[in-house]
């Protein structure tokens, strides 16, 4: 760490001498002095800015941008003794970081070539970002100065990224910026319970510009922009960094929770925000959720807003339903799924609006959203985590879809013997060890009968060498759900094809578990005249879909002795 001792030749007399020296200096001499780290040059520039009523008396071609960035690049604690302390402020300039940032803002505003100016600033603000993120208060000299610098910094980032895609990527590459913006969105509400005790009394953060900045970056990251080197997986990873960072030091509360609470406060007290900021914050939260920044804690936080902003809760759930098995299970466990169903029942045909980026809006009737949620749940019901949660909870309810919901619950809770096809209590469960416990039996007798008839699911045909536990569980649940359907249809099949089976003719049956009710089709062509029914089960495999791999179809085959 650099020494904080007073540097040689930097006493008050030397400071006064430098100030007098630069008071009559040419623009080129002042800029050269700034490059050399002469604090007298900085103060001379501040004097010029003050005399010109806030206007910077230089063109960007004079090198003032590079000079200011050069000062910001010298962010180390030794500068505290060079540029004075907070006690000097009444008779001197604003502390170094705040002045440099505010002056860069003025240069950008008065520039004739904004694109080039923004590019230079975007490439050169990395050191001050590090100091800002780590809250190096010695460099900023006080909490108030740090906060003042933060306001200028946020505004600067907003200016150089707003509607300028060329600078977005440069800014986003700086370490720590994205998490810092996520924290700043929460700080903008100045709510002590949101930020974990972060003291913001008598300090205001530029709320509109913070939210607009994060909104623009979230939109950019949610698109596949190959021209700028951002793919969807990379964008999702960066979005997660915005929402998952802790709000304040020592806090375990992630920024997305703070954003959700902020939105709730906005809805309760509309005087603290505008419609634009609320809509943009909605976009940010839903985009972070889409990018993967969601867990059961986030879902429980959304449930708390059920009475405050129900439509917002439904919008967030609409993003989660296209997610993975584990997140869907979290939505069931946290109560978010049931809460959203009740919201949709309350809203009926009213549209749940989705405020898209670039000012576009879209919407879907609430009852159609509920139907879509239940459809996805039906497709996911056999996956490991979702299946376990459904097996331990009461049947869900939504008017008009009771049969489908009851079918979903029954698949998770009712056991059917793989031999006699009768339902039985879980306490009587017997597993066929030779088939890696793929099929349940109600007794040892049924297990022996199935084994002797060679009707147990062939382990080699069902489970492959690279199958993990969750895939084996999915296959087991598919065999169980398919056995229930076969039990309910075997009477019809036997009446139609019983004579052919009695003559030793084999029978093939296909059961498509993706449809409701499951689609069953049978035919006589068979692989061998064994007197068995060869059943093919088809189900949805969601594994990998959240990573852009797409949904797959899983096909399993089993024989039933008749």
PDB file of C-alpha atoms in Angstrom, residues 98-295:
ATOM      1  CA  UNK A  98     -16.155  14.075  -7.921  1.00  0.00           C
ATOM      2  CA  UNK A  99     -14.637  17.034  -9.764  1.00  0.00           C
ATOM      3  CA  UNK A 100     -13.010  14.894 -12.483  1.00  0.00           C
ATOM      4  CA  UNK A 101     -16.206  12.912 -13.057  1.00  0.00           C
ATOM      5  CA  UNK A 102     -18.408  15.998 -13.153  1.00  0.00           C
ATOM      6  CA  UNK A 103     -15.973  17.712 -15.554  1.00  0.00           C
ATOM      7  CA  UNK A 104     -16.011  14.661 -17.836  1.00  0.00           C
ATOM      8  CA  UNK A 105     -19.795  14.969 -17.841  1.00  0.00           C
ATOM      9  CA  UNK A 106     -19.533  18.603 -18.935  1.00  0.00           C
ATOM     10  CA  UNK A 107     -17.059  17.724 -21.691  1.00  0.00           C
ATOM     11  CA  UNK A 108     -19.399  14.984 -22.950  1.00  0.00           C
ATOM     12  CA  UNK A 109     -22.349  17.374 -22.901  1.00  0.00           C
ATOM     13  CA  UNK A 110     -20.533  20.156 -24.797  1.00  0.00           C
ATOM     14  CA  UNK A 111     -18.697  17.826 -27.184  1.00  0.00           C
ATOM     15  CA  UNK A 112     -19.111  18.040 -30.954  1.00  0.00           C
ATOM     16  CA  UNK A 113     -18.122  14.388 -31.385  1.00  0.00           C
ATOM     17  CA  UNK A 114     -20.002  12.568 -28.631  1.00  0.00           C
ATOM     18  CA  UNK A 115     -19.327   9.088 -29.976  1.00  0.00           C
ATOM     19  CA  UNK A 116     -15.543   9.507 -29.824  1.00  0.00           C
ATOM     20  CA  UNK A 117     -15.700  11.170 -26.391  1.00  0.00           C
ATOM     21  CA  UNK A 118     -17.878   8.361 -25.014  1.00  0.00           C
ATOM     22  CA  UNK A 119     -15.504   5.769 -26.424  1.00  0.00           C
ATOM     23  CA  UNK A 120     -12.493   7.380 -24.718  1.00  0.00           C
ATOM     24  CA  UNK A 121     -14.308   7.599 -21.386  1.00  0.00           C
ATOM     25  CA  UNK A 122     -15.596   4.027 -21.621  1.00  0.00           C
ATOM     26  CA  UNK A 123     -12.056   2.737 -22.205  1.00  0.00           C
ATOM     27  CA  UNK A 124     -10.489   4.777 -19.409  1.00  0.00           C
ATOM     28  CA  UNK A 125     -12.699   4.607 -16.311  1.00  0.00           C
ATOM     29  CA  UNK A 126     -11.689   1.147 -15.114  1.00  0.00           C
ATOM     30  CA  UNK A 127      -9.525   2.314 -12.138  1.00  0.00           C
ATOM     31  CA  UNK A 128     -12.215   4.566 -10.690  1.00  0.00           C
ATOM     32  CA  UNK A 129     -14.738   1.736 -11.086  1.00  0.00           C
ATOM     33  CA  UNK A 130     -12.544  -0.450  -8.878  1.00  0.00           C
ATOM     34  CA  UNK A 131     -12.316   2.283  -6.244  1.00  0.00           C
ATOM     35  CA  UNK A 132     -16.052   2.907  -6.464  1.00  0.00           C
ATOM     36  CA  UNK A 133     -16.974  -0.755  -6.140  1.00  0.00           C
ATOM     37  CA  UNK A 134     -14.654  -1.388  -3.188  1.00  0.00           C
ATOM     38  CA  UNK A 135     -15.699   1.906  -1.524  1.00  0.00           C
ATOM     39  CA  UNK A 136     -12.140   3.106  -0.950  1.00  0.00           C
ATOM     40  CA  UNK A 137     -13.195   5.992   1.240  1.00  0.00           C
ATOM     41  CA  UNK A 138      -9.613   7.235   1.815  1.00  0.00           C
ATOM     42  CA  UNK A 139      -9.396   8.085  -1.863  1.00  0.00           C
ATOM     43  CA  UNK A 140     -12.829   9.722  -1.773  1.00  0.00           C
ATOM     44  CA  UNK A 141     -11.974  11.234   1.654  1.00  0.00           C
ATOM     45  CA  UNK A 142     -15.500  10.928   3.123  1.00  0.00           C
ATOM     46  CA  UNK A 143     -18.781   9.065   2.759  1.00  0.00           C
ATOM     47  CA  UNK A 144     -20.409  12.234   1.436  1.00  0.00           C
ATOM     48  CA  UNK A 145     -17.697  12.664  -1.191  1.00  0.00           C
ATOM     49  CA  UNK A 146     -17.992   9.012  -2.211  1.00  0.00           C
ATOM     50  CA  UNK A 147     -21.738   9.404  -2.570  1.00  0.00           C
ATOM     51  CA  UNK A 148     -21.333  12.620  -4.562  1.00  0.00           C
ATOM     52  CA  UNK A 149     -18.816  10.866  -6.824  1.00  0.00           C
ATOM     53  CA  UNK A 150     -21.168   7.915  -7.215  1.00  0.00           C
ATOM     54  CA  UNK A 151     -23.943  10.181  -8.493  1.00  0.00           C
ATOM     55  CA  UNK A 152     -21.615  11.708 -11.093  1.00  0.00           C
ATOM     56  CA  UNK A 153     -20.302   8.253 -11.976  1.00  0.00           C
ATOM     57  CA  UNK A 154     -23.770   6.763 -12.508  1.00  0.00           C
ATOM     58  CA  UNK A 155     -24.788   9.720 -14.656  1.00  0.00           C
ATOM     59  CA  UNK A 156     -21.570   9.386 -16.670  1.00  0.00           C
ATOM     60  CA  UNK A 157     -22.126   5.662 -17.292  1.00  0.00           C
ATOM     61  CA  UNK A 158     -25.704   6.428 -18.313  1.00  0.00           C
ATOM     62  CA  UNK A 159     -24.579   9.113 -20.772  1.00  0.00           C
ATOM     63  CA  UNK A 160     -21.881   7.065 -22.462  1.00  0.00           C
ATOM     64  CA  UNK A 161     -24.040   3.928 -22.793  1.00  0.00           C
ATOM     65  CA  UNK A 162     -27.460   5.415 -23.534  1.00  0.00           C
ATOM     66  CA  UNK A 163     -28.438   4.307 -27.049  1.00  0.00           C
ATOM     67  CA  UNK A 164     -24.762   3.762 -27.961  1.00  0.00           C
ATOM     68  CA  UNK A 165     -24.182   0.063 -28.407  1.00  0.00           C
ATOM     69  CA  UNK A 166     -20.575   0.666 -29.449  1.00  0.00           C
ATOM     70  CA  UNK A 167     -19.670   1.699 -25.894  1.00  0.00           C
ATOM     71  CA  UNK A 168     -21.818  -0.811 -24.006  1.00  0.00           C
ATOM     72  CA  UNK A 169     -19.429  -3.700 -24.436  1.00  0.00           C
ATOM     73  CA  UNK A 170     -16.389  -1.585 -23.447  1.00  0.00           C
ATOM     74  CA  UNK A 171     -18.115  -0.494 -20.244  1.00  0.00           C
ATOM     75  CA  UNK A 172     -19.397  -3.958 -19.369  1.00  0.00           C
ATOM     76  CA  UNK A 173     -15.904  -5.453 -19.566  1.00  0.00           C
ATOM     77  CA  UNK A 174     -14.784  -3.461 -16.531  1.00  0.00           C
ATOM     78  CA  UNK A 175     -14.671  -5.724 -13.475  1.00  0.00           C
ATOM     79  CA  UNK A 176     -17.233  -4.959 -10.821  1.00  0.00           C
ATOM     80  CA  UNK A 177     -19.393  -2.517 -12.797  1.00  0.00           C
ATOM     81  CA  UNK A 178     -22.410  -4.777 -13.312  1.00  0.00           C
ATOM     82  CA  UNK A 179     -22.718  -5.832  -9.640  1.00  0.00           C
ATOM     83  CA  UNK A 180     -22.204  -2.197  -8.614  1.00  0.00           C
ATOM     84  CA  UNK A 181     -25.133  -1.120 -10.818  1.00  0.00           C
ATOM     85  CA  UNK A 182     -27.275  -3.857  -9.275  1.00  0.00           C
ATOM     86  CA  UNK A 183     -26.483  -2.464  -5.825  1.00  0.00           C
ATOM     87  CA  UNK A 184     -27.133   1.100  -6.966  1.00  0.00           C
ATOM     88  CA  UNK A 185     -30.664   0.269  -8.133  1.00  0.00           C
ATOM     89  CA  UNK A 186     -31.454  -0.780  -4.560  1.00  0.00           C
ATOM     90  CA  UNK A 187     -29.665   2.230  -3.018  1.00  0.00           C
ATOM     91  CA  UNK A 188     -31.706   4.576  -5.209  1.00  0.00           C
ATOM     92  CA  UNK A 189     -34.718   3.859  -2.996  1.00  0.00           C
ATOM     93  CA  UNK A 190     -32.843   4.946   0.158  1.00  0.00           C
ATOM     94  CA  UNK A 191     -34.689   2.308   2.182  1.00  0.00           C
ATOM     95  CA  UNK A 192     -32.698   1.086   5.168  1.00  0.00           C
ATOM     96  CA  UNK A 193     -34.454  -2.293   5.227  1.00  0.00           C
ATOM     97  CA  UNK A 194     -33.566  -2.859   1.561  1.00  0.00           C
ATOM     98  CA  UNK A 195     -29.882  -2.031   1.698  1.00  0.00           C
ATOM     99  CA  UNK A 196     -29.130  -3.686   5.032  1.00  0.00           C
ATOM    100  CA  UNK A 197     -28.412  -0.572   7.040  1.00  0.00           C
ATOM    101  CA  UNK A 198     -26.593   1.397   4.319  1.00  0.00           C
ATOM    102  CA  UNK A 199     -26.779   5.008   5.548  1.00  0.00           C
ATOM    103  CA  UNK A 200     -28.158   7.361   2.890  1.00  0.00           C
ATOM    104  CA  UNK A 201     -29.714  10.154   4.905  1.00  0.00           C
ATOM    105  CA  UNK A 202     -29.783  13.504   3.081  1.00  0.00           C
ATOM    106  CA  UNK A 203     -28.261  11.857   0.020  1.00  0.00           C
ATOM    107  CA  UNK A 204     -30.103  11.146  -3.192  1.00  0.00           C
ATOM    108  CA  UNK A 205     -29.117   8.827  -5.993  1.00  0.00           C
ATOM    109  CA  UNK A 206     -30.196   9.637  -9.579  1.00  0.00           C
ATOM    110  CA  UNK A 207     -32.901   6.965  -9.582  1.00  0.00           C
ATOM    111  CA  UNK A 208     -34.141   7.477 -13.139  1.00  0.00           C
ATOM    112  CA  UNK A 209     -30.641   7.350 -14.616  1.00  0.00           C
ATOM    113  CA  UNK A 210     -29.597   4.312 -12.567  1.00  0.00           C
ATOM    114  CA  UNK A 211     -32.661   2.346 -13.626  1.00  0.00           C
ATOM    115  CA  UNK A 212     -32.360   3.513 -17.240  1.00  0.00           C
ATOM    116  CA  UNK A 213     -28.675   2.510 -17.343  1.00  0.00           C
ATOM    117  CA  UNK A 214     -29.298  -0.973 -15.957  1.00  0.00           C
ATOM    118  CA  UNK A 215     -32.388  -1.258 -18.172  1.00  0.00           C
ATOM    119  CA  UNK A 216     -30.339  -0.563 -21.316  1.00  0.00           C
ATOM    120  CA  UNK A 217     -27.590  -2.986 -20.293  1.00  0.00           C
ATOM    121  CA  UNK A 218     -30.132  -5.698 -19.372  1.00  0.00           C
ATOM    122  CA  UNK A 219     -31.752  -5.332 -22.792  1.00  0.00           C
ATOM    123  CA  UNK A 220     -28.382  -5.593 -24.517  1.00  0.00           C
ATOM    124  CA  UNK A 221     -27.406  -8.704 -22.546  1.00  0.00           C
ATOM    125  CA  UNK A 222     -30.739 -10.385 -23.250  1.00  0.00           C
ATOM    126  CA  UNK A 223     -30.103 -10.248 -27.001  1.00  0.00           C
ATOM    127  CA  UNK A 224     -27.730 -12.438 -28.976  1.00  0.00           C
ATOM    128  CA  UNK A 225     -25.435  -9.720 -30.325  1.00  0.00           C
ATOM    129  CA  UNK A 226     -22.742 -11.564 -32.261  1.00  0.00           C
ATOM    130  CA  UNK A 227     -21.353  -8.298 -33.626  1.00  0.00           C
ATOM    131  CA  UNK A 228     -20.381  -7.329 -30.077  1.00  0.00           C
ATOM    132  CA  UNK A 229     -19.249 -10.742 -28.879  1.00  0.00           C
ATOM    133  CA  UNK A 230     -22.223 -11.390 -26.566  1.00  0.00           C
ATOM    134  CA  UNK A 231     -23.979 -14.761 -26.843  1.00  0.00           C
ATOM    135  CA  UNK A 232     -27.070 -15.748 -24.869  1.00  0.00           C
ATOM    136  CA  UNK A 233     -25.151 -17.935 -22.331  1.00  0.00           C
ATOM    137  CA  UNK A 234     -22.623 -15.133 -21.718  1.00  0.00           C
ATOM    138  CA  UNK A 235     -25.442 -12.588 -21.458  1.00  0.00           C
ATOM    139  CA  UNK A 236     -27.256 -14.740 -18.892  1.00  0.00           C
ATOM    140  CA  UNK A 237     -24.058 -15.099 -16.860  1.00  0.00           C
ATOM    141  CA  UNK A 238     -23.560 -11.315 -16.808  1.00  0.00           C
ATOM    142  CA  UNK A 239     -27.217 -10.720 -15.936  1.00  0.00           C
ATOM    143  CA  UNK A 240     -26.834 -13.050 -12.966  1.00  0.00           C
ATOM    144  CA  UNK A 241     -23.863 -10.954 -11.777  1.00  0.00           C
ATOM    145  CA  UNK A 242     -26.119  -7.889 -11.677  1.00  0.00           C
ATOM    146  CA  UNK A 243     -28.808  -9.548  -9.590  1.00  0.00           C
ATOM    147  CA  UNK A 244     -26.883 -11.955  -7.374  1.00  0.00           C
ATOM    148  CA  UNK A 245     -24.376  -9.534  -5.809  1.00  0.00           C
ATOM    149  CA  UNK A 246     -24.904  -8.714  -2.123  1.00  0.00           C
ATOM    150  CA  UNK A 247     -26.598  -5.346  -1.590  1.00  0.00           C
ATOM    151  CA  UNK A 248     -24.177  -4.128   1.080  1.00  0.00           C
ATOM    152  CA  UNK A 249     -21.092  -5.330   2.910  1.00  0.00           C
ATOM    153  CA  UNK A 250     -21.895  -8.135   5.322  1.00  0.00           C
ATOM    154  CA  UNK A 251     -25.331  -8.613   3.783  1.00  0.00           C
ATOM    155  CA  UNK A 252     -26.507 -11.912   2.336  1.00  0.00           C
ATOM    156  CA  UNK A 253     -29.422 -10.235   0.587  1.00  0.00           C
ATOM    157  CA  UNK A 254     -28.955 -10.308  -3.219  1.00  0.00           C
ATOM    158  CA  UNK A 255     -29.629  -7.203  -5.293  1.00  0.00           C
ATOM    159  CA  UNK A 256     -32.611  -8.730  -7.104  1.00  0.00           C
ATOM    160  CA  UNK A 257     -34.400  -9.084  -3.750  1.00  0.00           C
ATOM    161  CA  UNK A 258     -33.747  -5.401  -3.100  1.00  0.00           C
ATOM    162  CA  UNK A 259     -35.116  -4.560  -6.551  1.00  0.00           C
ATOM    163  CA  UNK A 260     -38.269  -6.583  -5.911  1.00  0.00           C
ATOM    164  CA  UNK A 261     -38.804  -4.846  -2.559  1.00  0.00           C
ATOM    165  CA  UNK A 262     -38.107  -1.489  -4.204  1.00  0.00           C
ATOM    166  CA  UNK A 263     -40.776  -2.215  -6.776  1.00  0.00           C
ATOM    167  CA  UNK A 264     -43.223  -3.078  -3.999  1.00  0.00           C
ATOM    168  CA  UNK A 265     -42.512   0.249  -2.275  1.00  0.00           C
ATOM    169  CA  UNK A 266     -42.954   2.042  -5.602  1.00  0.00           C
ATOM    170  CA  UNK A 267     -46.399   0.502  -6.001  1.00  0.00           C
ATOM    171  CA  UNK A 268     -47.404   1.323  -2.429  1.00  0.00           C
ATOM    172  CA  UNK A 269     -46.208   4.932  -2.687  1.00  0.00           C
ATOM    173  CA  UNK A 270     -46.397   6.066  -6.299  1.00  0.00           C
ATOM    174  CA  UNK A 271     -45.121   9.545  -5.422  1.00  0.00           C
ATOM    175  CA  UNK A 272     -41.556   8.197  -5.083  1.00  0.00           C
ATOM    176  CA  UNK A 273     -41.359   7.049  -8.723  1.00  0.00           C
ATOM    177  CA  UNK A 274     -42.703   7.548 -12.219  1.00  0.00           C
ATOM    178  CA  UNK A 275     -44.517   5.124 -14.504  1.00  0.00           C
ATOM    179  CA  UNK A 276     -41.392   4.947 -16.664  1.00  0.00           C
ATOM    180  CA  UNK A 277     -39.097   3.968 -13.784  1.00  0.00           C
ATOM    181  CA  UNK A 278     -41.588   1.344 -12.537  1.00  0.00           C
ATOM    182  CA  UNK A 279     -41.947  -0.167 -16.010  1.00  0.00           C
ATOM    183  CA  UNK A 280     -38.177  -0.196 -16.514  1.00  0.00           C
ATOM    184  CA  UNK A 281     -37.608  -1.801 -13.113  1.00  0.00           C
ATOM    185  CA  UNK A 282     -40.167  -4.453 -14.051  1.00  0.00           C
ATOM    186  CA  UNK A 283     -38.185  -5.133 -17.236  1.00  0.00           C
ATOM    187  CA  UNK A 284     -34.922  -5.372 -15.298  1.00  0.00           C
ATOM    188  CA  UNK A 285     -36.310  -7.836 -12.736  1.00  0.00           C
ATOM    189  CA  UNK A 286     -38.012 -10.074 -15.302  1.00  0.00           C
ATOM    190  CA  UNK A 287     -34.895 -10.033 -17.504  1.00  0.00           C
ATOM    191  CA  UNK A 288     -32.684 -11.004 -14.556  1.00  0.00           C
ATOM    192  CA  UNK A 289     -35.097 -13.861 -13.832  1.00  0.00           C
ATOM    193  CA  UNK A 290     -34.956 -14.916 -17.482  1.00  0.00           C
ATOM    194  CA  UNK A 291     -31.154 -14.837 -17.265  1.00  0.00           C
ATOM    195  CA  UNK A 292     -31.180 -17.290 -14.354  1.00  0.00           C
ATOM    196  CA  UNK A 293     -31.005 -14.962 -11.349  1.00  0.00           C
ATOM    197  CA  UNK A 294     -33.836 -16.673  -9.507  1.00  0.00           C
ATOM    198  CA  UNK A 295     -34.060 -19.136  -6.652  1.00  0.00           C
TER     199      UNK A 295
END
